[in-house]
PDB file of C-alpha atoms in Angstrom:
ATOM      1  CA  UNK A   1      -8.737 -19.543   2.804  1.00  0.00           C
ATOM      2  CA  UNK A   2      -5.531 -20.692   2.651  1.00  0.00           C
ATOM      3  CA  UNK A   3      -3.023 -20.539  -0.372  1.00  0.00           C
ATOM      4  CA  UNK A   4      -0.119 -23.005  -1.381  1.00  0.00           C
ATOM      5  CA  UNK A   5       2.607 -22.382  -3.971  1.00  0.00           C
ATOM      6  CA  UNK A   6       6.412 -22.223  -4.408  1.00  0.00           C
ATOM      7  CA  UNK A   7       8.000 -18.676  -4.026  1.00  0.00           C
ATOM      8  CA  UNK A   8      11.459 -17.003  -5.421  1.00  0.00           C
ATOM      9  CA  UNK A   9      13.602 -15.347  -2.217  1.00  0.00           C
ATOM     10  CA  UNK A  10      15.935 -12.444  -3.713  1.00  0.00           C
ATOM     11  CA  UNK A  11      18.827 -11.761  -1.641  1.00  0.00           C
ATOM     12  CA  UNK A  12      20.155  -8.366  -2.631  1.00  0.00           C
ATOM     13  CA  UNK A  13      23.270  -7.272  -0.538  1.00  0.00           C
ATOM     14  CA  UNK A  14      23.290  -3.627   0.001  1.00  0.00           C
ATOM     15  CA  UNK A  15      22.509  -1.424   2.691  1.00  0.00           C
ATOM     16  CA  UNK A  16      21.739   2.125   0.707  1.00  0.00           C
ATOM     17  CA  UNK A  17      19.361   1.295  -1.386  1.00  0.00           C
ATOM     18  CA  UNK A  18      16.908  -0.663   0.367  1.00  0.00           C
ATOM     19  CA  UNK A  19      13.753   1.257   0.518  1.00  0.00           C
ATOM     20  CA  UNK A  20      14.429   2.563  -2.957  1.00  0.00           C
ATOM     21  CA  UNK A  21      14.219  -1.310  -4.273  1.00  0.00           C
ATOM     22  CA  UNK A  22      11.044  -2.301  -2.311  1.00  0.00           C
ATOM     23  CA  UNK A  23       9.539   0.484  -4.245  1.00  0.00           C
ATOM     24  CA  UNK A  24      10.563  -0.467  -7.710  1.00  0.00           C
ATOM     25  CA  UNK A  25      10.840  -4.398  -7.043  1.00  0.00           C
ATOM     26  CA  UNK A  26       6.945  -3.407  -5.421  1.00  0.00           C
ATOM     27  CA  UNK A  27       6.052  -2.596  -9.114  1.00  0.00           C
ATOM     28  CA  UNK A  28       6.976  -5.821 -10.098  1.00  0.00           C
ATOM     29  CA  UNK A  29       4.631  -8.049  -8.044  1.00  0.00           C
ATOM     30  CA  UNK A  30       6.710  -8.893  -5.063  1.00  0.00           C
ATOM     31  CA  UNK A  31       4.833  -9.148  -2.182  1.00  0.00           C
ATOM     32  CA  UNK A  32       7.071  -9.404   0.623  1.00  0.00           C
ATOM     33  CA  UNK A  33      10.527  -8.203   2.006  1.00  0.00           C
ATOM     34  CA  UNK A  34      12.709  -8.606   4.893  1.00  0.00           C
ATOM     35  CA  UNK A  35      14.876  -5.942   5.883  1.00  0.00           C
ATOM     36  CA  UNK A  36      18.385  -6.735   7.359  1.00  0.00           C
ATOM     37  CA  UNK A  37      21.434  -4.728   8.071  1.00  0.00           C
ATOM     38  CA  UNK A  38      23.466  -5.674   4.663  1.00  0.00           C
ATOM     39  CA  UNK A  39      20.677  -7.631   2.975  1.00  0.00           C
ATOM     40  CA  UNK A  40      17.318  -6.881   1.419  1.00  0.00           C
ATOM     41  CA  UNK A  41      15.203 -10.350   0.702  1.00  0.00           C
ATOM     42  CA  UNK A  42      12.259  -9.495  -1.427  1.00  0.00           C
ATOM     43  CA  UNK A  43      10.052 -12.483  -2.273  1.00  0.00           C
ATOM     44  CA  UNK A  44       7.395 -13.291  -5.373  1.00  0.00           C
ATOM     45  CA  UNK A  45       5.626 -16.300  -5.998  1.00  0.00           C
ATOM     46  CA  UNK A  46       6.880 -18.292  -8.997  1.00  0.00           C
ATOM     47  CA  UNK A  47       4.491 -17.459 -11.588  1.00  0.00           C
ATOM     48  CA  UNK A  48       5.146 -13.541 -11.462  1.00  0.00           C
ATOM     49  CA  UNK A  49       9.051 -14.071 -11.040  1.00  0.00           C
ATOM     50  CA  UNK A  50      10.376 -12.025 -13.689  1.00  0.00           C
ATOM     51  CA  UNK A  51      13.992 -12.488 -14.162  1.00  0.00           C
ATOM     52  CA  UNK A  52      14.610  -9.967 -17.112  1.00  0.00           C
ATOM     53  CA  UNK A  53      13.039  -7.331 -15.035  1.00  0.00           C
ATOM     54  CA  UNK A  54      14.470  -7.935 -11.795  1.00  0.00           C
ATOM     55  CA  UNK A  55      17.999  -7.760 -13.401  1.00  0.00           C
ATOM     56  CA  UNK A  56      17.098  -4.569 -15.741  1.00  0.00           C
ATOM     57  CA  UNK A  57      16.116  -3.018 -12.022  1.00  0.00           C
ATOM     58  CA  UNK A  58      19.637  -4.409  -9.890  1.00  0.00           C
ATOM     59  CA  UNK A  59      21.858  -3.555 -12.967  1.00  0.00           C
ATOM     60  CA  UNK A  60      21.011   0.347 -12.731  1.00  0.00           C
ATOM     61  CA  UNK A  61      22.491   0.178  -9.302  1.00  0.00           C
ATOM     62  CA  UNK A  62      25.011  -2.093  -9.788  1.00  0.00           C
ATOM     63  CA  UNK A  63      23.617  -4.372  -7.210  1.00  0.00           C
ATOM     64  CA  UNK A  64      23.708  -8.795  -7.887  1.00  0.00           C
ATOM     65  CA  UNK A  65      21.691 -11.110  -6.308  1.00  0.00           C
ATOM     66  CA  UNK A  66      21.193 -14.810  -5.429  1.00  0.00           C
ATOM     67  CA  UNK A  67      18.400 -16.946  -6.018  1.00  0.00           C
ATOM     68  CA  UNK A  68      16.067 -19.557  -3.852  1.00  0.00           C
ATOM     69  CA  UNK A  69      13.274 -21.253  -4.876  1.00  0.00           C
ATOM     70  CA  UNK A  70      11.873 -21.934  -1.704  1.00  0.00           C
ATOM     71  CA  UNK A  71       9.634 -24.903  -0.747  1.00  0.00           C
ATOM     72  CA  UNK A  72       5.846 -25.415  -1.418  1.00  0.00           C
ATOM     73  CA  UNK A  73       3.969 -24.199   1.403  1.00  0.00           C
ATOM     74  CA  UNK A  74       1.063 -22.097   3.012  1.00  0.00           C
ATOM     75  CA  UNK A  75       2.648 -18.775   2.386  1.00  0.00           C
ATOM     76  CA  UNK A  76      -0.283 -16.994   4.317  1.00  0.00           C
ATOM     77  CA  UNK A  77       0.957 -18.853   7.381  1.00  0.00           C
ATOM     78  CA  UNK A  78       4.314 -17.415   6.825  1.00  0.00           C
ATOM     79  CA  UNK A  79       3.291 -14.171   6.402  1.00  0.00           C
ATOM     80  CA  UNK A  80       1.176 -14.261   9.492  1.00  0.00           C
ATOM     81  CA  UNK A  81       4.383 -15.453  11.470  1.00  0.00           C
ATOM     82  CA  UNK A  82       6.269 -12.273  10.582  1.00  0.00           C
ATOM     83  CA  UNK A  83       3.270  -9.447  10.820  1.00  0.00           C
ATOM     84  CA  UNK A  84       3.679  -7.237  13.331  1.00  0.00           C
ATOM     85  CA  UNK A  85       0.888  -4.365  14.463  1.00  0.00           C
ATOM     86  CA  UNK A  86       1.156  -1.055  12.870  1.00  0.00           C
ATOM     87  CA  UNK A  87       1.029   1.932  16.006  1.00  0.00           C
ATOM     88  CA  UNK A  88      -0.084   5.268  14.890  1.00  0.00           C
ATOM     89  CA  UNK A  89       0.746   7.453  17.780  1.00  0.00           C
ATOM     90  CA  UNK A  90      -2.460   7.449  20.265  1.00  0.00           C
ATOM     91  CA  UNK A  91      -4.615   7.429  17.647  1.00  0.00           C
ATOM     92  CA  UNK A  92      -4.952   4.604  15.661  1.00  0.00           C
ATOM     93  CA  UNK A  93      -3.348   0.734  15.677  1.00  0.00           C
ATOM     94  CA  UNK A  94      -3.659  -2.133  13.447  1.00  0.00           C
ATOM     95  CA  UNK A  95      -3.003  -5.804  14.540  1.00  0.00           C
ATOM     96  CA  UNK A  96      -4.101  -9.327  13.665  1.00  0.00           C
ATOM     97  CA  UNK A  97      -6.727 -11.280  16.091  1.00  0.00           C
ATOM     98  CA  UNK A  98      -3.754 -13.531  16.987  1.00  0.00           C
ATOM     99  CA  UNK A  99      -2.036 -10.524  18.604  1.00  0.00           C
ATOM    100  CA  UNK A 100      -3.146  -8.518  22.214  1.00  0.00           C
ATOM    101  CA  UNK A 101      -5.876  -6.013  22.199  1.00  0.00           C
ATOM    102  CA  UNK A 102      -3.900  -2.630  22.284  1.00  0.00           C
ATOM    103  CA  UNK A 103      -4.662   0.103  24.708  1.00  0.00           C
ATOM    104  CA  UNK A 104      -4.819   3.795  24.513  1.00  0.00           C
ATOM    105  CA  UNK A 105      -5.170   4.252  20.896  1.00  0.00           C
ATOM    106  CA  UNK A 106      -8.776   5.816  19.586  1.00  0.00           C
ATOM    107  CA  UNK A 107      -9.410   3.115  16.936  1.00  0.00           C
ATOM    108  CA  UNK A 108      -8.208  -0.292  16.985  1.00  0.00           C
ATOM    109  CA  UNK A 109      -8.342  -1.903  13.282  1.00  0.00           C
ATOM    110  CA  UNK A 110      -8.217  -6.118  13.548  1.00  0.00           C
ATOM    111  CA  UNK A 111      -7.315  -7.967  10.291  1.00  0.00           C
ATOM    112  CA  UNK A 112      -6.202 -10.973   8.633  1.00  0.00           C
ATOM    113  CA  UNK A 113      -2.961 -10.344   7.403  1.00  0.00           C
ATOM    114  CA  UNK A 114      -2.618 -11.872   3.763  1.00  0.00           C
ATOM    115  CA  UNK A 115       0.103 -11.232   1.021  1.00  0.00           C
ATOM    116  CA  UNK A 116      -1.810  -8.150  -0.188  1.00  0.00           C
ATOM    117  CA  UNK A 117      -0.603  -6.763   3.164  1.00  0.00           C
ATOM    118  CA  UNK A 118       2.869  -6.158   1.763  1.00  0.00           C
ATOM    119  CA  UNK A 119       5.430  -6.158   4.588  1.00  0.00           C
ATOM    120  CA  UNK A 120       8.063  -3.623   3.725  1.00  0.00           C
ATOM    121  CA  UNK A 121       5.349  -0.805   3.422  1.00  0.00           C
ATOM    122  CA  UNK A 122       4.618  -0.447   6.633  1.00  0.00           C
ATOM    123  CA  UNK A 123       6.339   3.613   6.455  1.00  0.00           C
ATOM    124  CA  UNK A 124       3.300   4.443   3.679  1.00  0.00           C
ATOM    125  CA  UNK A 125       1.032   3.229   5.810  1.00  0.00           C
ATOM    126  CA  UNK A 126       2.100   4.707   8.800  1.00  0.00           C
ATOM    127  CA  UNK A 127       2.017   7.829   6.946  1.00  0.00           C
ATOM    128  CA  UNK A 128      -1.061   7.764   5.039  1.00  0.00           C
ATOM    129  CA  UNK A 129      -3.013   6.735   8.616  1.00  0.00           C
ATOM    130  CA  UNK A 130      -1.057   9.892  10.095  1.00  0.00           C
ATOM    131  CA  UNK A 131      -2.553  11.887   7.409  1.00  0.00           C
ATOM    132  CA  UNK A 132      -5.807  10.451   7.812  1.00  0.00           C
ATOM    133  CA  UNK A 133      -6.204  11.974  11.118  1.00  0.00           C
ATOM    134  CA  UNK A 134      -5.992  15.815  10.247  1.00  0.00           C
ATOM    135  CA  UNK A 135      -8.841  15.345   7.657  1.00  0.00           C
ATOM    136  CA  UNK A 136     -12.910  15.602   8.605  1.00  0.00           C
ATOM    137  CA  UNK A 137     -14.357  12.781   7.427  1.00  0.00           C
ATOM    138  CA  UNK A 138     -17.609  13.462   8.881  1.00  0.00           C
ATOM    139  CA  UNK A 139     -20.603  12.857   6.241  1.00  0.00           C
ATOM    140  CA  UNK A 140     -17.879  12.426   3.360  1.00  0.00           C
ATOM    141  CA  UNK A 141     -17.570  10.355   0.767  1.00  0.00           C
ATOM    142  CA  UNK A 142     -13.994   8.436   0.277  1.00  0.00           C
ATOM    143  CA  UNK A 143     -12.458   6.703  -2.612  1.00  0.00           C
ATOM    144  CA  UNK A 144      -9.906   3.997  -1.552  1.00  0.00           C
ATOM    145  CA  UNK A 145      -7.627   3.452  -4.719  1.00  0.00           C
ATOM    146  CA  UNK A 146      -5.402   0.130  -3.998  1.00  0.00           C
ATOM    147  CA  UNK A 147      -7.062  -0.611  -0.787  1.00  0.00           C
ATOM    148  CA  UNK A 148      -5.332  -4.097  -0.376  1.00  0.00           C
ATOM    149  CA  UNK A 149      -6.274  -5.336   2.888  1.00  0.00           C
ATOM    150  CA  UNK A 150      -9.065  -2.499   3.261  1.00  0.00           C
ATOM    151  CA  UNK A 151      -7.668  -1.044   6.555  1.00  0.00           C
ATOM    152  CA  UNK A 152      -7.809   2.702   5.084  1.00  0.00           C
ATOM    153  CA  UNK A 153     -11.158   2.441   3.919  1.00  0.00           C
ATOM    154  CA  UNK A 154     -12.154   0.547   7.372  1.00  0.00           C
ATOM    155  CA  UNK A 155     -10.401   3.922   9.162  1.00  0.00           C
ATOM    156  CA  UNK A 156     -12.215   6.235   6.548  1.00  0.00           C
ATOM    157  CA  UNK A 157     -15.571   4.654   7.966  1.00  0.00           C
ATOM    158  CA  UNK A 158     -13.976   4.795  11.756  1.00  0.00           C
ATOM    159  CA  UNK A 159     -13.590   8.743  10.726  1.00  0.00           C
ATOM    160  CA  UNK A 160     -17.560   9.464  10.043  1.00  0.00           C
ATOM    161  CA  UNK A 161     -16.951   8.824   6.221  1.00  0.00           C
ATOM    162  CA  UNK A 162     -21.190   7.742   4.609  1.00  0.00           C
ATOM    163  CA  UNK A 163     -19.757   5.778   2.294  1.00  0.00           C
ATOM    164  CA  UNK A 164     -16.454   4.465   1.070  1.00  0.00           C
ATOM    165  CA  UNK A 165     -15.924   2.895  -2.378  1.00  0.00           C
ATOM    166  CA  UNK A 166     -12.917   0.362  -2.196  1.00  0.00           C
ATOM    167  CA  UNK A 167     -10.996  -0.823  -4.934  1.00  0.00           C
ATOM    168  CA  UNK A 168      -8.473  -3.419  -6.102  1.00  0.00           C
ATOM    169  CA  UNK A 169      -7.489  -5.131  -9.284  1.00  0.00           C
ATOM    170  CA  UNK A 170      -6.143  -8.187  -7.644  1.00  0.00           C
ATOM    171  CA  UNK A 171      -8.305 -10.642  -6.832  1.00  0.00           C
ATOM    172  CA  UNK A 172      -6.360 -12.131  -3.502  1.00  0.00           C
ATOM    173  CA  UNK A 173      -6.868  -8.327  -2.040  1.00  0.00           C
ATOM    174  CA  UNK A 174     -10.465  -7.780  -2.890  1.00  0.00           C
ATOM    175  CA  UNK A 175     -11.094 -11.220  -0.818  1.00  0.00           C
ATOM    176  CA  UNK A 176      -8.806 -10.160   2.168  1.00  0.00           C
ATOM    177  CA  UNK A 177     -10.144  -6.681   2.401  1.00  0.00           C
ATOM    178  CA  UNK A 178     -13.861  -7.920   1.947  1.00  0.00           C
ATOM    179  CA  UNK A 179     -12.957 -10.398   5.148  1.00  0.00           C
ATOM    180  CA  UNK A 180     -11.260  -7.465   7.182  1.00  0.00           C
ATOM    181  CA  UNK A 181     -14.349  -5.127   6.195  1.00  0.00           C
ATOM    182  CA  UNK A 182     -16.814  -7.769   7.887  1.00  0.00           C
ATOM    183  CA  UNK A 183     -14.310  -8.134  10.454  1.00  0.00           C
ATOM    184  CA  UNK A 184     -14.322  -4.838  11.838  1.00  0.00           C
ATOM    185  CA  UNK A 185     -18.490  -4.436  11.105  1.00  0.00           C
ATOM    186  CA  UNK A 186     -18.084  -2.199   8.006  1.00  0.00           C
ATOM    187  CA  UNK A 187     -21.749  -0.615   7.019  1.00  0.00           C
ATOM    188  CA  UNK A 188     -19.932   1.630   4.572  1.00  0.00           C
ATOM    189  CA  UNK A 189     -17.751   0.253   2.621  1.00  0.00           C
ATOM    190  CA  UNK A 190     -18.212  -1.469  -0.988  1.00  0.00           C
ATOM    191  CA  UNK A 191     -15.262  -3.365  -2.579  1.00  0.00           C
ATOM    192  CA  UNK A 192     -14.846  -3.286  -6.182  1.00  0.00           C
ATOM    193  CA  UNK A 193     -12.645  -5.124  -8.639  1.00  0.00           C
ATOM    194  CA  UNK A 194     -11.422  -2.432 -11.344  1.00  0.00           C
ATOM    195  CA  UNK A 195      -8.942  -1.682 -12.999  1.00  0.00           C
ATOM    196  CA  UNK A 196      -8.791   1.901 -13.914  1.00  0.00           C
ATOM    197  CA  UNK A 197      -9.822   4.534 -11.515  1.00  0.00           C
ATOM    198  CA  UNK A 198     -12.179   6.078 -14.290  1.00  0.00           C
ATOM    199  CA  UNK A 199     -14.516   3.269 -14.337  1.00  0.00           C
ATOM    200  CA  UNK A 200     -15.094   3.784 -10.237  1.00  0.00           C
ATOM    201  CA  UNK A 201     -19.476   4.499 -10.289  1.00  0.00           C
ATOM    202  CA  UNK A 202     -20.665   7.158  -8.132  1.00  0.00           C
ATOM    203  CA  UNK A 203     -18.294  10.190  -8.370  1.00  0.00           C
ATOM    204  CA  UNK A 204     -17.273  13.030  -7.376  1.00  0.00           C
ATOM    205  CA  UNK A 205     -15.674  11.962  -3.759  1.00  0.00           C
ATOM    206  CA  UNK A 206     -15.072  14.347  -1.103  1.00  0.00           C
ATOM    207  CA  UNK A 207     -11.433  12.667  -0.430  1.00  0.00           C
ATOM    208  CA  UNK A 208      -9.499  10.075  -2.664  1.00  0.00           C
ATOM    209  CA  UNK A 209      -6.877   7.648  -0.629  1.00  0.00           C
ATOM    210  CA  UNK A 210      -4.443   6.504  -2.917  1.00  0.00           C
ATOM    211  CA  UNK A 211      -1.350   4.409  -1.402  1.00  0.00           C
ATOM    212  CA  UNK A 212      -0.066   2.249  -4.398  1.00  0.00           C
ATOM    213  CA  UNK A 213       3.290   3.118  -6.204  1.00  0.00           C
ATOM    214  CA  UNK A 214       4.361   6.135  -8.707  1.00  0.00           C
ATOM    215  CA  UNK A 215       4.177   4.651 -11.746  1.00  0.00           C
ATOM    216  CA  UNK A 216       0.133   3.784 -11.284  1.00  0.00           C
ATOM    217  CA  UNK A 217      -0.453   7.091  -9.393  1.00  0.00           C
ATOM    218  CA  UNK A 218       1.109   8.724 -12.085  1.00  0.00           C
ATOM    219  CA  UNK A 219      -0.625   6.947 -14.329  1.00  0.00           C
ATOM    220  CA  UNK A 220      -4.014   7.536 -12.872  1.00  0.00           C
ATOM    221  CA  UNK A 221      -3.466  10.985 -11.742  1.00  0.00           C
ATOM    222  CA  UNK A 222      -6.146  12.493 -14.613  1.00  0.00           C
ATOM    223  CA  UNK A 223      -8.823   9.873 -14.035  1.00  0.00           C
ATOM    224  CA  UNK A 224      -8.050  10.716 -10.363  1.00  0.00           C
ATOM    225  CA  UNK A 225      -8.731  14.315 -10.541  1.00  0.00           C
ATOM    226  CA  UNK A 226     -11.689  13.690 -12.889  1.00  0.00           C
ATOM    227  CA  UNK A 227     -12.856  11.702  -9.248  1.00  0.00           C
ATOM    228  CA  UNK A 228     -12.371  14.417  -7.238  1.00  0.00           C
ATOM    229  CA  UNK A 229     -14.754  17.108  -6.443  1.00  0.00           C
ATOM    230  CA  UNK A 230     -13.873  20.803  -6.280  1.00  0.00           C
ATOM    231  CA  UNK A 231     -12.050  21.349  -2.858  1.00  0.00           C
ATOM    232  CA  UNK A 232     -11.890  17.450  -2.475  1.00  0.00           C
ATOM    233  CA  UNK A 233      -8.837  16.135  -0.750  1.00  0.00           C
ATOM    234  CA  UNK A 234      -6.054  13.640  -2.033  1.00  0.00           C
ATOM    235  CA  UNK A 235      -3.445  11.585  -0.093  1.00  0.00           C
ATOM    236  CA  UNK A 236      -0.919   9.475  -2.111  1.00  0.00           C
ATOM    237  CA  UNK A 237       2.340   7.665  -0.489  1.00  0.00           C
ATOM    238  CA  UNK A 238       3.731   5.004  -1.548  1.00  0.00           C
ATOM    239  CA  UNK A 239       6.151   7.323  -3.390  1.00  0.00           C
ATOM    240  CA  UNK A 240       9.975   8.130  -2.885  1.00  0.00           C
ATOM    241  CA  UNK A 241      11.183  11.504  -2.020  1.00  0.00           C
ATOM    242  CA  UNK A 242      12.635  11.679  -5.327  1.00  0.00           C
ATOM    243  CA  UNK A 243       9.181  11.012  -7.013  1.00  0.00           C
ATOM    244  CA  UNK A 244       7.476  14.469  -5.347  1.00  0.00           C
ATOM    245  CA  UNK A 245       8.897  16.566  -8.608  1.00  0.00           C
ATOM    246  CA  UNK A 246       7.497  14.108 -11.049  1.00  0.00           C
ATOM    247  CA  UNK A 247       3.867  13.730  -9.480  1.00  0.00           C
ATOM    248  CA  UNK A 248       3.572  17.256  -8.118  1.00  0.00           C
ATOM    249  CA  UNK A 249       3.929  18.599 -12.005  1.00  0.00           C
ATOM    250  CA  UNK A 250       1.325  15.504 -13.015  1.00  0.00           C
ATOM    251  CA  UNK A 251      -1.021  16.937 -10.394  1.00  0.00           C
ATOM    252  CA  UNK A 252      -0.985  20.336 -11.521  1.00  0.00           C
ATOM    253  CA  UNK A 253      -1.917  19.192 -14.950  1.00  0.00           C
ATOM    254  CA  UNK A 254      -4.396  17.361 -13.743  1.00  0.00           C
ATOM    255  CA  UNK A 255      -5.634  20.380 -11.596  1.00  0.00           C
ATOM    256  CA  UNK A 256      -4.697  19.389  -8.350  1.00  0.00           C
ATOM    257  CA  UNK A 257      -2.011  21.320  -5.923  1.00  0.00           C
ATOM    258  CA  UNK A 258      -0.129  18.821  -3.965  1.00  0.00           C
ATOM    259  CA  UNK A 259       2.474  19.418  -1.099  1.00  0.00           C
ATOM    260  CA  UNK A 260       4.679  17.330   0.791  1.00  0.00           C
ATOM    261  CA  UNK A 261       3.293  16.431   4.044  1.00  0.00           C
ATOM    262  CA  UNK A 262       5.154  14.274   5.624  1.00  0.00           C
ATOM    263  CA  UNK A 263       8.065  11.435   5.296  1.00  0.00           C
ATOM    264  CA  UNK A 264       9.249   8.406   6.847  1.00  0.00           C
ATOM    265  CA  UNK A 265      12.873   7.090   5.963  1.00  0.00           C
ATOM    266  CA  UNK A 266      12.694   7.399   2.208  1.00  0.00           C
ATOM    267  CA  UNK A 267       9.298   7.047   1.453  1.00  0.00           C
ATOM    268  CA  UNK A 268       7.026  10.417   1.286  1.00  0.00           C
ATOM    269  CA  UNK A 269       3.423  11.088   1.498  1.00  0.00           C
ATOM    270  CA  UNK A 270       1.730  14.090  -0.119  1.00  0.00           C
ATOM    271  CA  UNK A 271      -1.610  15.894   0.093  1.00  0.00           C
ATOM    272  CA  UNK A 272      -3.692  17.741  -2.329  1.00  0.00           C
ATOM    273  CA  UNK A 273      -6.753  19.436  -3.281  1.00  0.00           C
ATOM    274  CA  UNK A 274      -8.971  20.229  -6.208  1.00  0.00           C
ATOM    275  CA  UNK A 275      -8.850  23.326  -7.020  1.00  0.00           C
ATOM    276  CA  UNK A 276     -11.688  25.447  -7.712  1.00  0.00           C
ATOM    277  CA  UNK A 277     -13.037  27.785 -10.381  1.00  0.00           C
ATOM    278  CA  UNK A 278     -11.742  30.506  -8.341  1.00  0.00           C
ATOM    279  CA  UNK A 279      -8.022  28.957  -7.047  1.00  0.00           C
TER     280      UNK A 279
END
């Protein structure tokens, strides 16, 4: 299905705080970014352009900007154009069916990249896929919060996971990540529009997957660890390194015990468990 509307380019010029302002400008509904030495160009399609926002978020750094309203196109074209796969080490990679079959990796993950890919979060998912590999997902069941384009839920099933509950509360994602799940033969997986974590059918899960942004993980951290079963396992990323203090005391209130286990760059991505009647 293809998509066409006009779309606000952001040219930030600053080199420090680049993965910080993917993060926060993420929150706001942009859906793509280009990283250059000096320059960070985030973009947003017109009807989510926010200008208030944007400035309340490049005023706390002191930061300016310049505006573009770019062109009507096909915006999924363009995004297309500038995906690149996603390696994991020798265990996992994730490319588009326009790109080479790649070698030497245990699971090979095909999709149609769409905007609800999100280009500058490639580190998160690198991360959370890293993660992925150290868990047993043999005979578990998974929660996918903010699957997007369904690759961690398509992984989960890869992993031995029975079944896999995927959800979204944008309606351009649940379409991609329904078309990457038949894709890559899914039997396991079930996509679900929803809003709030607490109103996901079918809990307790063995593991919850959780790669969105602080403020909603932070947000949904109780409903969260009302999903989780006792001993279940958490991954979250999509976070900064300065956000582990904030969720890890959210977490414990919530019963959970979260540690940092891993980063890339800036971003962070943490792991957790429910902890039991007895510890």
């Amino acid at each position: 299905m293809s998509q066409t509307f006009f779309m606000i380019e952001i040219s930030i010029a600053t080199a420090e705080w680049q993965e910080v302002l993917i993060a926060l400008l993420g929150e706001l509904g942009y859906e793509g970014f280009e990283q250059q030495e000096e320059w960070l160009r985030a973009y947003v399609t017109e009807e989510h352009f926010d200008r208030p926002a944007l400035e309340a978020v490049l005023n706390s750094f002191g930061l300016t900007y310049e505006e573009q309203r770019l062109e009507e196109r096909n915006w999924n074209e363009e995004w297309e154009k500038n995906f690149q796969p996603v390696v994991v080490d020798s265990f996992c990679a994730i490319r588009a069916h326009f790109h080479a079959p790649i070698a030497a990796v245990e699971h090979e993950l095909v999709i149609t990249p769409k905007m609800s890919f999100g280009t500058g979060h490639h580190a998160t998912t690198f991360m959370m896929i890293k993660a992925m590999r150290d868990l047993d997902l043999r005979g578990k069941r998974v929660l996918d919060f903010g699957t997007g384009t369904g690759v961690l839920a398509i992984l989960a099933e890869r992993l031995g996971a029975v079944e896999v509950v995927a959800i979204d509360n944008d309606d351009w994602s649940i379409a991609n990540a329904q078309e990457n799940i038949e894709m890559n033969g899914c039997k396991a997986v079930k996509v679900l529009k929803l809003d709030q974590v607490g109103d996901v059918p079918g809990g307790p899960f063995d593991v919850i997957l959780a790669n969105i942004n602080k403020h909603v993980i932070l947000t949904q951290l109780p409903a969260l660890g009302q999903q989780l079963g006792e001993g279940g396992v958490i991954l979250m990323s999509g976070l900064l390194e300065d956000d582990f203090k904030d969720v890890e005391n959210e977490a414990l209130g919530n019963n959970l015990l979260i540690f940092l286990w891993m980063t890339k760059g800036a971003w962070i991505c943490v792991k957790g468990r429910k902890m039991t009647a007895q510890g």
